[in-house]
Amino acid sequence: MSHTAIGIAPRFKGKRNRLDKPELLAPAGNLEKLKFAVHYGADAVYIGGQKYGLRSNADNFSFEEMREGVAFAAKYGAKVFVATNIYAHQEDLDGIAEYLRELENAGIAAIIAADPAIVETAQKYAPKLEVHLSTQQSTMNWQAVQFWKEEGLPRVVLARETTMDEIRGMKEKVDVELEVFIHGAMCSSVSGRCVLSNHFTDRDSNRGGCCQSCRWKYDLRADEESVAEPGQNPFTMSAKDLCMIRHVPDLIDAGVDSFKIEGRMKSIHYVASVVNAYRQAIDAYMADPEGYELRQEWVDEIGKAANRPLNTGFFYSVPGAEEHIYEAEEKPAPYDFAAIVTGYDAESGIATVQQRSPFRPGMEVEFIGPGGRCFTQTVGDMTDEAGQPLTVARHPLQLIKLSTDKPVEPLDMMRKRLH
């Protein structure tokens, strides 16, 4: 690889290179999540194949599922990217060229890579694939961005530790697309480069096996004795989650080309809700920057899916001790995903829904759909497919008929209030 980019003077001045509209990039741990992410407004999704990615515990995609996902996304004008972001040992590279060619043949638009060996192999053997530099490379300065541009990469995914001012500086100096994490889990290690998982469980974080050891509970000990205060709870090393829904204008004005949401292991409800909120915020700002106002329902929508405390990461300041979670880290989200709408009869006002968690008549629920469609109602009488009355929907994936106060559409979601 060429090293001529290091230390060169800025080449790019004047108008910043950027996509016409910021891309909203969503995670998809399986095919169903891909379809919901796209349906709820994602411009692109990133997935994992069955090799070379850092989420080996996700369902991940076969080549057949990739082709189906690409075809579905294309109907919405959306793209599919594949994470091939491991740091490879020599044995990991066996078959990588064939794998990348299969991705190209499946219609994948880009791979996300960290290892230079995978970058060069893709450029040589699958030239139709764009190569986007993974956040695992910890890119935090414009010279590094320029280096990867010189190597032929059209996009760099910045380290989570990058500040808003640094992003502006990169965009002013380098003509390249910048992708930035704007929502989701943060790593306690620098850009995900962690060896705690290796140490505790022999599962390599940088080869896809992270056991999320930062979220375990720990005690502080000296000479085999605990030095914690009596009654003190064990602590975690877990960081608060990132949320930039209140700062979409800053991200756009800084020149961020792709708004990336973390969470390939998250639920359909989480992915759809978060995408839905950011989609509306981005569209509203792009339509009228001067008249833009943050809407509380976007913030509320994020809160209905979140289960950890939120902050703004490194964008405005270095997180301090208060930005970590020391007590029990997870709290139940106030709503639970209950059903997916599969059909609606406008004449009778009866919807058919597929059960995803138990619900019953008399329960307060919300129906939500793309673009901010949302209404609350109480579940009334309901029946199974054969018309037999039901007192509770308790069977996973069971099809149930019930009346709705307003029209609904296929792939709308029904969620129930928990507290």
Coordinates of C-alpha atoms in Angstrom, one line a residue, residues 51-295:
K51 CA -17.7 -15.2 7.8
Y52 CA -15.3 -12.3 8.5
G53 CA -17.6 -10.2 10.6
L54 CA -17.5 -9.0 14.2
R55 CA -20.9 -10.2 15.2
S56 CA -20.6 -14.0 15.1
N57 CA -23.5 -14.3 17.5
A58 CA -26.0 -12.5 15.2
D59 CA -28.1 -14.7 12.9
N60 CA -26.2 -13.4 9.9
F61 CA -26.9 -14.0 6.3
S62 CA -26.5 -16.8 3.8
F63 CA -25.8 -15.7 0.2
E64 CA -29.4 -16.6 -0.7
E65 CA -30.7 -14.4 2.1
M66 CA -28.4 -11.6 0.9
R67 CA -29.9 -11.8 -2.6
E68 CA -33.4 -11.6 -1.2
G69 CA -32.4 -8.7 1.0
V70 CA -30.8 -6.8 -1.9
A71 CA -33.9 -7.3 -4.0
F72 CA -36.2 -6.1 -1.2
A73 CA -34.0 -3.0 -0.5
A74 CA -33.9 -2.2 -4.2
K75 CA -37.7 -1.7 -4.2
Y76 CA -37.2 1.2 -1.8
G77 CA -34.0 2.5 -3.5
A78 CA -31.9 1.3 -0.6
K79 CA -28.5 -0.4 -0.5
V80 CA -27.0 -3.3 1.4
F81 CA -23.5 -3.3 2.9
V82 CA -21.7 -6.3 4.5
A83 CA -19.4 -6.1 7.4
T84 CA -16.1 -8.0 6.8
N85 CA -14.4 -6.1 9.6
I86 CA -12.3 -8.7 11.4
Y87 CA -8.6 -8.4 12.0
A88 CA -7.6 -11.5 10.1
H89 CA -5.0 -14.1 11.1
Q90 CA -3.5 -16.0 8.2
E91 CA -6.0 -18.9 8.4
D92 CA -8.9 -16.4 8.3
L93 CA -7.9 -15.4 4.8
D94 CA -8.4 -18.8 3.2
G95 CA -11.3 -18.3 0.7
I96 CA -11.6 -14.6 1.2
A97 CA -11.4 -13.8 -2.5
E98 CA -14.1 -16.3 -3.4
Y99 CA -16.3 -14.9 -0.6
L100 CA -15.9 -11.3 -1.8
R101 CA -16.8 -12.3 -5.3
E102 CA -20.0 -14.0 -4.0
L103 CA -20.9 -10.8 -2.2
E104 CA -20.4 -8.9 -5.5
N105 CA -22.5 -11.4 -7.4
A106 CA -25.3 -11.1 -4.8
G107 CA -25.6 -7.4 -5.5
I108 CA -24.0 -6.1 -2.2
A109 CA -23.1 -2.5 -2.7
A110 CA -20.1 -2.3 -0.3
I111 CA -18.2 -4.1 2.3
I112 CA -17.0 -2.5 5.6
A113 CA -13.4 -3.6 6.2
A114 CA -10.6 -2.9 8.7
D115 CA -7.8 -5.3 7.7
P116 CA -5.7 -4.0 4.7
A117 CA -5.4 -7.5 3.4
I118 CA -9.2 -7.7 3.0
V119 CA -9.3 -4.2 1.5
E120 CA -6.7 -5.1 -1.1
T121 CA -8.3 -8.4 -1.9
A122 CA -11.7 -6.8 -2.5
Q123 CA -10.2 -4.2 -4.8
K124 CA -8.4 -6.9 -6.8
Y125 CA -11.0 -9.7 -7.0
A126 CA -14.4 -7.9 -6.5
P127 CA -13.9 -4.4 -8.0
K128 CA -17.6 -3.6 -8.2
L129 CA -17.8 -3.7 -4.4
E130 CA -17.1 -0.4 -2.7
V131 CA -14.8 -0.7 0.2
H132 CA -15.7 1.4 3.3
L133 CA -13.1 1.6 6.0
S134 CA -14.4 0.2 9.3
T135 CA -14.5 2.1 12.6
Q136 CA -12.1 -0.6 13.8
Q137 CA -9.3 1.3 12.2
S138 CA -9.8 4.1 14.8
T139 CA -9.6 6.9 12.3
M140 CA -9.5 10.2 14.1
N141 CA -7.5 12.7 12.0
W142 CA -7.7 14.1 8.5
Q143 CA -4.3 12.8 7.4
A144 CA -5.5 9.2 8.1
V145 CA -8.7 9.9 6.1
Q146 CA -6.5 11.3 3.3
F147 CA -4.4 8.1 3.4
W148 CA -7.4 5.8 2.9
K149 CA -8.7 8.1 0.2
E150 CA -5.4 7.7 -1.6
E151 CA -5.8 3.9 -1.3
G152 CA -9.1 4.2 -3.3
L153 CA -11.7 4.0 -0.5
P154 CA -14.7 6.3 -1.1
R155 CA -15.8 6.2 2.5
V156 CA -14.3 6.2 6.0
V157 CA -16.2 5.1 9.1
L158 CA -14.8 7.3 11.8
A159 CA -13.8 6.2 15.3
R160 CA -16.5 6.7 17.9
E161 CA -14.0 8.9 19.8
T162 CA -14.0 11.6 17.0
T163 CA -15.3 15.0 18.0
M164 CA -17.6 17.3 16.0
D165 CA -14.8 19.8 15.4
E166 CA -12.5 17.0 14.1
I167 CA -15.3 15.9 11.7
R168 CA -15.6 19.4 10.4
G169 CA -11.8 19.6 9.9
M170 CA -11.7 16.3 8.0
K171 CA -14.6 17.4 5.7
E172 CA -12.9 20.7 4.9
K173 CA -9.6 19.1 4.0
V174 CA -10.5 15.7 2.4
D175 CA -12.9 15.0 -0.5
V176 CA -14.3 11.7 0.8
E177 CA -17.5 10.4 2.4
L178 CA -17.6 10.3 6.2
E179 CA -19.7 7.8 8.1
V180 CA -20.3 8.3 11.8
F181 CA -22.1 6.3 14.5
I182 CA -24.9 8.5 15.8
H183 CA -26.9 6.0 17.9
G184 CA -26.4 2.8 19.9
A185 CA -24.0 1.0 22.2
M186 CA -20.6 2.5 23.0
C187 CA -17.5 0.4 23.7
S188 CA -15.5 0.9 26.8
S189 CA -12.4 0.2 24.8
V190 CA -11.1 2.4 22.0
S191 CA -13.1 1.8 18.8
G192 CA -13.9 -1.7 19.9
R193 CA -10.3 -2.9 20.1
C194 CA -10.7 -5.0 23.2
V195 CA -8.8 -8.0 24.6
L196 CA -10.8 -8.5 27.8
S197 CA -13.0 -11.1 26.0
N198 CA -9.9 -13.0 24.9
H199 CA -8.5 -12.9 28.4
F200 CA -11.7 -14.1 30.2
T201 CA -13.2 -16.5 27.7
D202 CA -10.8 -17.1 24.9
R203 CA -13.2 -15.4 22.5
D204 CA -11.5 -12.9 20.3
S205 CA -13.4 -9.6 20.0
N206 CA -11.5 -8.6 16.9
R207 CA -12.4 -11.9 15.2
G208 CA -16.1 -11.7 16.0
G209 CA -16.4 -13.4 19.4
C210 CA -16.8 -10.6 21.9
C211 CA -18.5 -11.8 25.1
Q212 CA -19.3 -8.2 26.2
S213 CA -17.2 -8.6 29.3
C214 CA -17.5 -4.9 30.0
R215 CA -21.2 -5.4 30.9
W216 CA -20.4 -8.1 33.5
K217 CA -20.5 -7.2 37.2
Y218 CA -17.2 -6.8 38.9
D219 CA -15.8 -6.5 42.5
L220 CA -12.7 -4.7 43.5
R221 CA -10.3 -7.0 45.3
A222 CA -6.8 -6.9 46.9
D223 CA -5.0 -10.0 48.1
E224 CA -8.1 -12.1 47.4
E225 CA -10.2 -9.9 49.7
S226 CA -12.9 -7.5 48.5
V227 CA -12.2 -3.9 49.3
A228 CA -15.7 -2.8 48.5
E229 CA -17.7 -1.0 51.2
P230 CA -20.2 -3.2 53.1
G231 CA -23.4 -3.5 51.1
Q232 CA -21.8 -1.9 48.0
N233 CA -23.1 -3.4 44.7
P234 CA -20.8 -5.0 42.1
F235 CA -20.0 -2.5 39.3
T236 CA -19.8 -2.8 35.5
M237 CA -17.5 -1.1 33.0
S238 CA -20.4 -0.4 30.7
A239 CA -20.7 2.9 28.8
K240 CA -24.0 4.7 28.4
D241 CA -25.5 4.4 24.9
L242 CA -25.0 7.1 22.3
C243 CA -28.0 9.2 21.1
M244 CA -27.8 12.2 18.8
I245 CA -31.5 12.7 18.0
R246 CA -31.3 16.2 19.5
H247 CA -28.3 17.2 17.4
V248 CA -29.1 16.2 13.9
P249 CA -28.5 19.7 12.5
D250 CA -25.0 19.7 14.0
L251 CA -24.2 16.4 12.3
I252 CA -25.5 17.6 8.9
D253 CA -23.8 20.9 9.1
A254 CA -20.5 19.3 10.0
G255 CA -20.7 17.3 6.8
V256 CA -21.5 13.8 8.0
D257 CA -22.6 11.8 4.9
S258 CA -23.9 8.7 6.6
F259 CA -25.7 8.5 10.0
K260 CA -24.9 5.0 11.3
I261 CA -27.1 3.3 13.9
E262 CA -25.5 0.5 16.0
G263 CA -27.4 -2.7 16.9
R264 CA -27.3 -5.8 14.7
M265 CA -28.2 -7.8 17.8
K266 CA -31.1 -5.5 18.6
S267 CA -34.8 -6.3 18.1
I268 CA -37.1 -5.5 15.2
H269 CA -38.9 -3.0 17.4
Y270 CA -35.7 -1.2 18.4
V271 CA -34.4 -0.9 14.9
A272 CA -37.7 0.2 13.4
S273 CA -38.4 2.8 16.2
V274 CA -34.9 4.3 16.1
V275 CA -34.8 4.5 12.2
N276 CA -38.3 6.0 12.2
A277 CA -37.3 8.8 14.6
Y278 CA -34.0 9.7 12.8
R279 CA -35.7 9.5 9.4
Q280 CA -38.2 12.2 10.3
A281 CA -35.6 14.4 11.9
I282 CA -33.2 14.3 8.9
D283 CA -36.1 14.9 6.4
A284 CA -37.4 17.8 8.4
Y285 CA -34.1 19.5 8.6
M286 CA -33.2 19.0 5.0
A287 CA -36.6 20.3 3.9
D288 CA -36.3 23.5 6.0
P289 CA -33.1 24.1 7.8
E290 CA -34.1 27.6 9.0
G291 CA -37.4 26.5 10.3
Y292 CA -36.3 23.2 11.8
E293 CA -37.5 22.4 15.3
L294 CA -36.8 19.2 17.3
R295 CA -40.1 17.4 17.9

